[in-house]
């Protein structure tokens, strides 16, 4: 006989309700979330527990067609936090946004280049010599956040409504969702993004202003 699930803390019920309202996790029930969270469900919302909930939802209990559908609907990208191959990041982006594929990448001496549908963006950064601080050179920027920010520039050029924003990731991993402005605003309000303020969020997403969207929550 299975043991009954513990009562869920009100803060979790509020979080799930707000995420469902903007279209994220709308299949998630309190029962399923409680099963994933365990004892954490009885305590106030914690960042690590939210990250685990997002991760588990997009795994879909090992049902890979369902997992792929959920990732495409939410534009979910999850990659290792360190030592990541930029090609793997683009592969995840392709899975998340198949309607815009193919995403292409190239590398020059000074830039990592991402291209889609005839538009391209060159990503580079300044590197300083370890012993000669004044000696700098421009090198390709293959960091995950740089690639996702560059992809947002391309989405803006194509007048795409959605942008990638980072959300809480499980230990050793980073996660992003490609969402409309109202969802991004809600994620920010709930403290589920790492950005210091909405200005940082807006800049990462290449929005002049964060659009209200049709399902705005505030």
PDB file of C-alpha atoms in Angstrom:
ATOM      1  CA  UNK A   1       0.000   0.000   0.000  1.00  0.00           C
ATOM      2  CA  UNK A   2       1.455   3.353  -1.045  1.00  0.00           C
ATOM      3  CA  UNK A   3       1.974   5.992   1.569  1.00  0.00           C
ATOM      4  CA  UNK A   4      -0.186   9.136   1.260  1.00  0.00           C
ATOM      5  CA  UNK A   5       1.546  12.241  -0.040  1.00  0.00           C
ATOM      6  CA  UNK A   6       2.155  15.012   2.507  1.00  0.00           C
ATOM      7  CA  UNK A   7       0.099  18.181   2.317  1.00  0.00           C
ATOM      8  CA  UNK A   8       1.701  20.720   0.013  1.00  0.00           C
ATOM      9  CA  UNK A   9       2.837  24.056   1.408  1.00  0.00           C
ATOM     10  CA  UNK A  10       0.649  26.979   0.237  1.00  0.00           C
ATOM     11  CA  UNK A  11       3.634  28.655  -1.446  1.00  0.00           C
ATOM     12  CA  UNK A  12       3.975  25.659  -3.782  1.00  0.00           C
ATOM     13  CA  UNK A  13       0.289  25.756  -4.642  1.00  0.00           C
ATOM     14  CA  UNK A  14       0.598  29.454  -5.488  1.00  0.00           C
ATOM     15  CA  UNK A  15       3.716  28.848  -7.597  1.00  0.00           C
ATOM     16  CA  UNK A  16       2.083  26.058  -9.588  1.00  0.00           C
ATOM     17  CA  UNK A  17      -1.053  28.145 -10.131  1.00  0.00           C
ATOM     18  CA  UNK A  18       0.932  31.088 -11.502  1.00  0.00           C
ATOM     19  CA  UNK A  19       3.035  28.909 -13.790  1.00  0.00           C
ATOM     20  CA  UNK A  20      -0.078  27.194 -15.116  1.00  0.00           C
ATOM     21  CA  UNK A  21      -1.722  30.578 -15.707  1.00  0.00           C
ATOM     22  CA  UNK A  22       1.027  31.623 -18.130  1.00  0.00           C
ATOM     23  CA  UNK A  23       1.107  28.248 -19.868  1.00  0.00           C
ATOM     24  CA  UNK A  24       4.142  26.662 -18.225  1.00  0.00           C
ATOM     25  CA  UNK A  25       3.687  23.323 -16.464  1.00  0.00           C
ATOM     26  CA  UNK A  26      -0.031  23.388 -17.152  1.00  0.00           C
ATOM     27  CA  UNK A  27      -0.230  19.566 -16.970  1.00  0.00           C
ATOM     28  CA  UNK A  28       1.347  19.521 -13.517  1.00  0.00           C
ATOM     29  CA  UNK A  29      -0.960  18.566 -10.672  1.00  0.00           C
ATOM     30  CA  UNK A  30      -0.245  19.048  -6.996  1.00  0.00           C
ATOM     31  CA  UNK A  31      -0.178  15.253  -6.648  1.00  0.00           C
ATOM     32  CA  UNK A  32       2.517  14.827  -9.309  1.00  0.00           C
ATOM     33  CA  UNK A  33       4.559  17.742  -7.967  1.00  0.00           C
ATOM     34  CA  UNK A  34       4.300  16.360  -4.453  1.00  0.00           C
ATOM     35  CA  UNK A  35       5.626  13.024  -5.667  1.00  0.00           C
ATOM     36  CA  UNK A  36       8.650  14.708  -7.249  1.00  0.00           C
ATOM     37  CA  UNK A  37       9.339  17.052  -4.343  1.00  0.00           C
ATOM     38  CA  UNK A  38       8.809  14.641  -1.470  1.00  0.00           C
ATOM     39  CA  UNK A  39       9.246  16.298   1.921  1.00  0.00           C
ATOM     40  CA  UNK A  40      10.294  19.545   0.198  1.00  0.00           C
ATOM     41  CA  UNK A  41       6.638  19.978  -0.807  1.00  0.00           C
ATOM     42  CA  UNK A  42       5.698  20.572   2.838  1.00  0.00           C
ATOM     43  CA  UNK A  43       8.180  23.428   3.186  1.00  0.00           C
ATOM     44  CA  UNK A  44       8.218  26.885   1.549  1.00  0.00           C
ATOM     45  CA  UNK A  45       9.369  27.041  -2.062  1.00  0.00           C
ATOM     46  CA  UNK A  46      13.144  26.613  -2.372  1.00  0.00           C
ATOM     47  CA  UNK A  47      15.226  27.297  -5.521  1.00  0.00           C
ATOM     48  CA  UNK A  48      16.798  23.829  -5.646  1.00  0.00           C
ATOM     49  CA  UNK A  49      13.392  22.172  -5.406  1.00  0.00           C
ATOM     50  CA  UNK A  50      11.970  24.359  -8.199  1.00  0.00           C
ATOM     51  CA  UNK A  51      14.919  23.406 -10.407  1.00  0.00           C
ATOM     52  CA  UNK A  52      14.261  19.723  -9.756  1.00  0.00           C
ATOM     53  CA  UNK A  53      10.582  20.185 -10.593  1.00  0.00           C
ATOM     54  CA  UNK A  54      11.377  21.844 -13.941  1.00  0.00           C
ATOM     55  CA  UNK A  55      13.967  19.174 -14.738  1.00  0.00           C
ATOM     56  CA  UNK A  56      11.607  16.301 -13.915  1.00  0.00           C
ATOM     57  CA  UNK A  57       8.713  17.819 -15.850  1.00  0.00           C
ATOM     58  CA  UNK A  58      10.766  18.052 -19.021  1.00  0.00           C
ATOM     59  CA  UNK A  59      12.000  14.464 -18.613  1.00  0.00           C
ATOM     60  CA  UNK A  60       8.343  13.316 -18.628  1.00  0.00           C
ATOM     61  CA  UNK A  61       9.120  10.201 -16.566  1.00  0.00           C
ATOM     62  CA  UNK A  62      11.215   8.782 -19.401  1.00  0.00           C
ATOM     63  CA  UNK A  63       8.477   9.091 -22.044  1.00  0.00           C
ATOM     64  CA  UNK A  64      10.775  10.550 -24.693  1.00  0.00           C
ATOM     65  CA  UNK A  65       8.154  11.598 -27.286  1.00  0.00           C
ATOM     66  CA  UNK A  66       6.286  13.397 -24.489  1.00  0.00           C
ATOM     67  CA  UNK A  67       9.547  14.882 -23.174  1.00  0.00           C
ATOM     68  CA  UNK A  68      10.432  16.205 -26.638  1.00  0.00           C
ATOM     69  CA  UNK A  69       6.956  17.700 -27.031  1.00  0.00           C
ATOM     70  CA  UNK A  70       7.237  19.467 -23.665  1.00  0.00           C
ATOM     71  CA  UNK A  71      10.700  20.787 -24.497  1.00  0.00           C
ATOM     72  CA  UNK A  72       9.487  22.125 -27.823  1.00  0.00           C
ATOM     73  CA  UNK A  73       6.388  23.726 -26.337  1.00  0.00           C
ATOM     74  CA  UNK A  74       8.361  25.518 -23.607  1.00  0.00           C
ATOM     75  CA  UNK A  75      11.545  25.958 -25.637  1.00  0.00           C
ATOM     76  CA  UNK A  76      13.396  24.139 -22.863  1.00  0.00           C
ATOM     77  CA  UNK A  77      17.181  23.866 -23.128  1.00  0.00           C
ATOM     78  CA  UNK A  78      19.271  22.115 -20.477  1.00  0.00           C
ATOM     79  CA  UNK A  79      23.043  21.746 -20.717  1.00  0.00           C
ATOM     80  CA  UNK A  80      25.984  21.035 -18.399  1.00  0.00           C
ATOM     81  CA  UNK A  81      27.109  24.053 -16.432  1.00  0.00           C
ATOM     82  CA  UNK A  82      30.778  23.676 -17.397  1.00  0.00           C
ATOM     83  CA  UNK A  83      32.952  22.299 -20.195  1.00  0.00           C
ATOM     84  CA  UNK A  84      30.111  22.422 -22.673  1.00  0.00           C
ATOM     85  CA  UNK A  85      30.593  21.927 -26.407  1.00  0.00           C
ATOM     86  CA  UNK A  86      28.895  24.868 -28.190  1.00  0.00           C
ATOM     87  CA  UNK A  87      27.637  22.408 -30.769  1.00  0.00           C
ATOM     88  CA  UNK A  88      25.669  20.680 -28.012  1.00  0.00           C
ATOM     89  CA  UNK A  89      24.044  23.987 -27.078  1.00  0.00           C
ATOM     90  CA  UNK A  90      22.914  24.513 -30.679  1.00  0.00           C
ATOM     91  CA  UNK A  91      21.654  20.934 -30.828  1.00  0.00           C
ATOM     92  CA  UNK A  92      19.472  21.619 -27.791  1.00  0.00           C
ATOM     93  CA  UNK A  93      18.249  24.864 -29.370  1.00  0.00           C
ATOM     94  CA  UNK A  94      17.319  22.944 -32.526  1.00  0.00           C
ATOM     95  CA  UNK A  95      15.283  20.489 -30.432  1.00  0.00           C
ATOM     96  CA  UNK A  96      13.603  23.381 -28.620  1.00  0.00           C
ATOM     97  CA  UNK A  97      12.818  25.430 -31.744  1.00  0.00           C
ATOM     98  CA  UNK A  98      12.539  22.976 -34.659  1.00  0.00           C
ATOM     99  CA  UNK A  99      10.386  25.406 -36.648  1.00  0.00           C
ATOM    100  CA  UNK A 100      13.435  27.643 -37.152  1.00  0.00           C
ATOM    101  CA  UNK A 101      15.937  24.876 -37.927  1.00  0.00           C
ATOM    102  CA  UNK A 102      18.531  24.437 -39.196  1.00  0.00           C
ATOM    103  CA  UNK A 103      20.738  26.426 -36.853  1.00  0.00           C
ATOM    104  CA  UNK A 104      24.264  26.613 -38.227  1.00  0.00           C
ATOM    105  CA  UNK A 105      27.538  27.459 -36.530  1.00  0.00           C
ATOM    106  CA  UNK A 106      30.992  28.419 -37.750  1.00  0.00           C
ATOM    107  CA  UNK A 107      34.170  29.566 -36.072  1.00  0.00           C
ATOM    108  CA  UNK A 108      36.733  32.138 -37.142  1.00  0.00           C
ATOM    109  CA  UNK A 109      39.853  33.261 -35.322  1.00  0.00           C
ATOM    110  CA  UNK A 110      37.921  36.045 -33.624  1.00  0.00           C
ATOM    111  CA  UNK A 111      34.271  34.939 -33.416  1.00  0.00           C
ATOM    112  CA  UNK A 112      31.815  32.089 -32.983  1.00  0.00           C
ATOM    113  CA  UNK A 113      29.136  32.594 -35.620  1.00  0.00           C
ATOM    114  CA  UNK A 114      25.523  31.444 -35.305  1.00  0.00           C
ATOM    115  CA  UNK A 115      23.195  31.554 -38.311  1.00  0.00           C
ATOM    116  CA  UNK A 116      19.532  30.810 -38.942  1.00  0.00           C
ATOM    117  CA  UNK A 117      17.266  31.641 -41.885  1.00  0.00           C
ATOM    118  CA  UNK A 118      19.813  33.895 -43.566  1.00  0.00           C
ATOM    119  CA  UNK A 119      20.636  35.962 -40.469  1.00  0.00           C
ATOM    120  CA  UNK A 120      23.850  35.580 -38.513  1.00  0.00           C
ATOM    121  CA  UNK A 121      25.451  36.918 -35.358  1.00  0.00           C
ATOM    122  CA  UNK A 122      29.161  36.891 -34.491  1.00  0.00           C
ATOM    123  CA  UNK A 123      30.001  36.254 -30.835  1.00  0.00           C
ATOM    124  CA  UNK A 124      33.367  37.355 -29.487  1.00  0.00           C
ATOM    125  CA  UNK A 125      34.995  38.479 -26.254  1.00  0.00           C
ATOM    126  CA  UNK A 126      38.220  40.109 -25.135  1.00  0.00           C
ATOM    127  CA  UNK A 127      40.838  37.761 -23.696  1.00  0.00           C
ATOM    128  CA  UNK A 128      43.710  39.048 -21.558  1.00  0.00           C
ATOM    129  CA  UNK A 129      47.115  37.410 -21.351  1.00  0.00           C
ATOM    130  CA  UNK A 130      47.636  35.611 -18.033  1.00  0.00           C
ATOM    131  CA  UNK A 131      50.877  37.493 -17.267  1.00  0.00           C
ATOM    132  CA  UNK A 132      50.558  40.585 -19.462  1.00  0.00           C
ATOM    133  CA  UNK A 133      47.297  42.279 -18.521  1.00  0.00           C
ATOM    134  CA  UNK A 134      47.654  44.939 -21.195  1.00  0.00           C
ATOM    135  CA  UNK A 135      47.968  42.335 -23.912  1.00  0.00           C
ATOM    136  CA  UNK A 136      44.472  41.548 -25.171  1.00  0.00           C
ATOM    137  CA  UNK A 137      42.975  39.861 -28.177  1.00  0.00           C
ATOM    138  CA  UNK A 138      39.519  39.140 -29.498  1.00  0.00           C
ATOM    139  CA  UNK A 139      38.529  35.472 -29.382  1.00  0.00           C
ATOM    140  CA  UNK A 140      35.359  33.471 -30.122  1.00  0.00           C
ATOM    141  CA  UNK A 141      32.828  33.590 -27.287  1.00  0.00           C
ATOM    142  CA  UNK A 142      31.487  30.051 -26.921  1.00  0.00           C
ATOM    143  CA  UNK A 143      29.985  30.421 -23.460  1.00  0.00           C
ATOM    144  CA  UNK A 144      26.458  29.098 -23.115  1.00  0.00           C
ATOM    145  CA  UNK A 145      25.009  32.464 -22.068  1.00  0.00           C
ATOM    146  CA  UNK A 146      26.706  34.184 -25.018  1.00  0.00           C
ATOM    147  CA  UNK A 147      25.245  31.697 -27.479  1.00  0.00           C
ATOM    148  CA  UNK A 148      21.727  32.002 -26.045  1.00  0.00           C
ATOM    149  CA  UNK A 149      21.987  35.792 -25.990  1.00  0.00           C
ATOM    150  CA  UNK A 150      23.119  35.714 -29.623  1.00  0.00           C
ATOM    151  CA  UNK A 151      20.210  33.459 -30.513  1.00  0.00           C
ATOM    152  CA  UNK A 152      17.884  36.017 -28.908  1.00  0.00           C
ATOM    153  CA  UNK A 153      19.313  38.667 -31.226  1.00  0.00           C
ATOM    154  CA  UNK A 154      18.441  36.440 -34.184  1.00  0.00           C
ATOM    155  CA  UNK A 155      14.944  35.812 -32.827  1.00  0.00           C
ATOM    156  CA  UNK A 156      14.457  39.578 -32.540  1.00  0.00           C
ATOM    157  CA  UNK A 157      15.576  40.091 -36.141  1.00  0.00           C
ATOM    158  CA  UNK A 158      12.980  37.560 -37.264  1.00  0.00           C
ATOM    159  CA  UNK A 159      10.269  39.302 -35.183  1.00  0.00           C
ATOM    160  CA  UNK A 160       9.831  36.169 -33.107  1.00  0.00           C
ATOM    161  CA  UNK A 161       7.651  36.711 -30.022  1.00  0.00           C
ATOM    162  CA  UNK A 162       9.627  34.377 -27.794  1.00  0.00           C
ATOM    163  CA  UNK A 163      13.093  34.725 -26.260  1.00  0.00           C
ATOM    164  CA  UNK A 164      15.353  32.496 -24.213  1.00  0.00           C
ATOM    165  CA  UNK A 165      15.657  33.339 -20.528  1.00  0.00           C
ATOM    166  CA  UNK A 166      17.619  31.396 -17.951  1.00  0.00           C
ATOM    167  CA  UNK A 167      15.752  29.619 -15.175  1.00  0.00           C
ATOM    168  CA  UNK A 168      16.896  27.709 -12.121  1.00  0.00           C
ATOM    169  CA  UNK A 169      18.900  24.624 -13.054  1.00  0.00           C
ATOM    170  CA  UNK A 170      19.669  21.453 -11.145  1.00  0.00           C
ATOM    171  CA  UNK A 171      23.137  20.944  -9.638  1.00  0.00           C
ATOM    172  CA  UNK A 172      25.829  21.199 -12.288  1.00  0.00           C
ATOM    173  CA  UNK A 173      23.424  22.117 -15.080  1.00  0.00           C
ATOM    174  CA  UNK A 174      21.935  25.257 -16.625  1.00  0.00           C
ATOM    175  CA  UNK A 175      18.415  25.561 -17.955  1.00  0.00           C
ATOM    176  CA  UNK A 176      16.669  28.020 -20.272  1.00  0.00           C
ATOM    177  CA  UNK A 177      13.127  28.393 -21.584  1.00  0.00           C
ATOM    178  CA  UNK A 178      12.058  30.224 -24.732  1.00  0.00           C
ATOM    179  CA  UNK A 179       8.999  32.202 -23.713  1.00  0.00           C
ATOM    180  CA  UNK A 180       6.927  35.288 -24.415  1.00  0.00           C
ATOM    181  CA  UNK A 181       7.248  38.446 -22.376  1.00  0.00           C
ATOM    182  CA  UNK A 182       4.419  37.741 -19.954  1.00  0.00           C
ATOM    183  CA  UNK A 183       5.966  34.417 -18.989  1.00  0.00           C
ATOM    184  CA  UNK A 184       9.414  35.984 -18.584  1.00  0.00           C
ATOM    185  CA  UNK A 185       7.908  38.647 -16.339  1.00  0.00           C
ATOM    186  CA  UNK A 186       6.212  36.025 -14.179  1.00  0.00           C
ATOM    187  CA  UNK A 187       9.411  33.981 -13.885  1.00  0.00           C
ATOM    188  CA  UNK A 188      11.218  37.135 -12.773  1.00  0.00           C
ATOM    189  CA  UNK A 189       8.524  38.000 -10.224  1.00  0.00           C
ATOM    190  CA  UNK A 190       8.729  34.501  -8.768  1.00  0.00           C
ATOM    191  CA  UNK A 191      12.509  34.678  -8.441  1.00  0.00           C
ATOM    192  CA  UNK A 192      13.045  31.809 -10.876  1.00  0.00           C
ATOM    193  CA  UNK A 193      15.613  33.633 -13.021  1.00  0.00           C
ATOM    194  CA  UNK A 194      19.199  34.622 -12.105  1.00  0.00           C
ATOM    195  CA  UNK A 195      18.964  38.186 -13.413  1.00  0.00           C
ATOM    196  CA  UNK A 196      19.483  40.985 -10.898  1.00  0.00           C
ATOM    197  CA  UNK A 197      16.594  43.010 -12.267  1.00  0.00           C
ATOM    198  CA  UNK A 198      14.289  43.331 -15.242  1.00  0.00           C
ATOM    199  CA  UNK A 199      16.784  45.504 -17.082  1.00  0.00           C
ATOM    200  CA  UNK A 200      19.271  42.627 -17.091  1.00  0.00           C
ATOM    201  CA  UNK A 201      16.515  40.263 -18.218  1.00  0.00           C
ATOM    202  CA  UNK A 202      15.433  42.617 -20.986  1.00  0.00           C
ATOM    203  CA  UNK A 203      18.980  43.050 -22.268  1.00  0.00           C
ATOM    204  CA  UNK A 204      19.648  39.313 -22.316  1.00  0.00           C
ATOM    205  CA  UNK A 205      16.412  38.725 -24.209  1.00  0.00           C
ATOM    206  CA  UNK A 206      16.973  41.581 -26.707  1.00  0.00           C
ATOM    207  CA  UNK A 207      13.675  43.233 -25.801  1.00  0.00           C
ATOM    208  CA  UNK A 208      13.485  47.035 -25.853  1.00  0.00           C
ATOM    209  CA  UNK A 209      10.691  46.611 -23.313  1.00  0.00           C
ATOM    210  CA  UNK A 210       9.329  43.347 -21.966  1.00  0.00           C
ATOM    211  CA  UNK A 211       6.100  42.811 -23.919  1.00  0.00           C
ATOM    212  CA  UNK A 212       2.957  42.310 -21.868  1.00  0.00           C
ATOM    213  CA  UNK A 213       1.675  39.368 -23.897  1.00  0.00           C
ATOM    214  CA  UNK A 214      -1.848  38.026 -23.907  1.00  0.00           C
ATOM    215  CA  UNK A 215      -1.618  36.265 -20.536  1.00  0.00           C
ATOM    216  CA  UNK A 216       0.126  38.948 -18.498  1.00  0.00           C
ATOM    217  CA  UNK A 217       0.079  38.501 -14.747  1.00  0.00           C
ATOM    218  CA  UNK A 218       1.420  41.848 -13.659  1.00  0.00           C
TER     219      UNK A 218
END
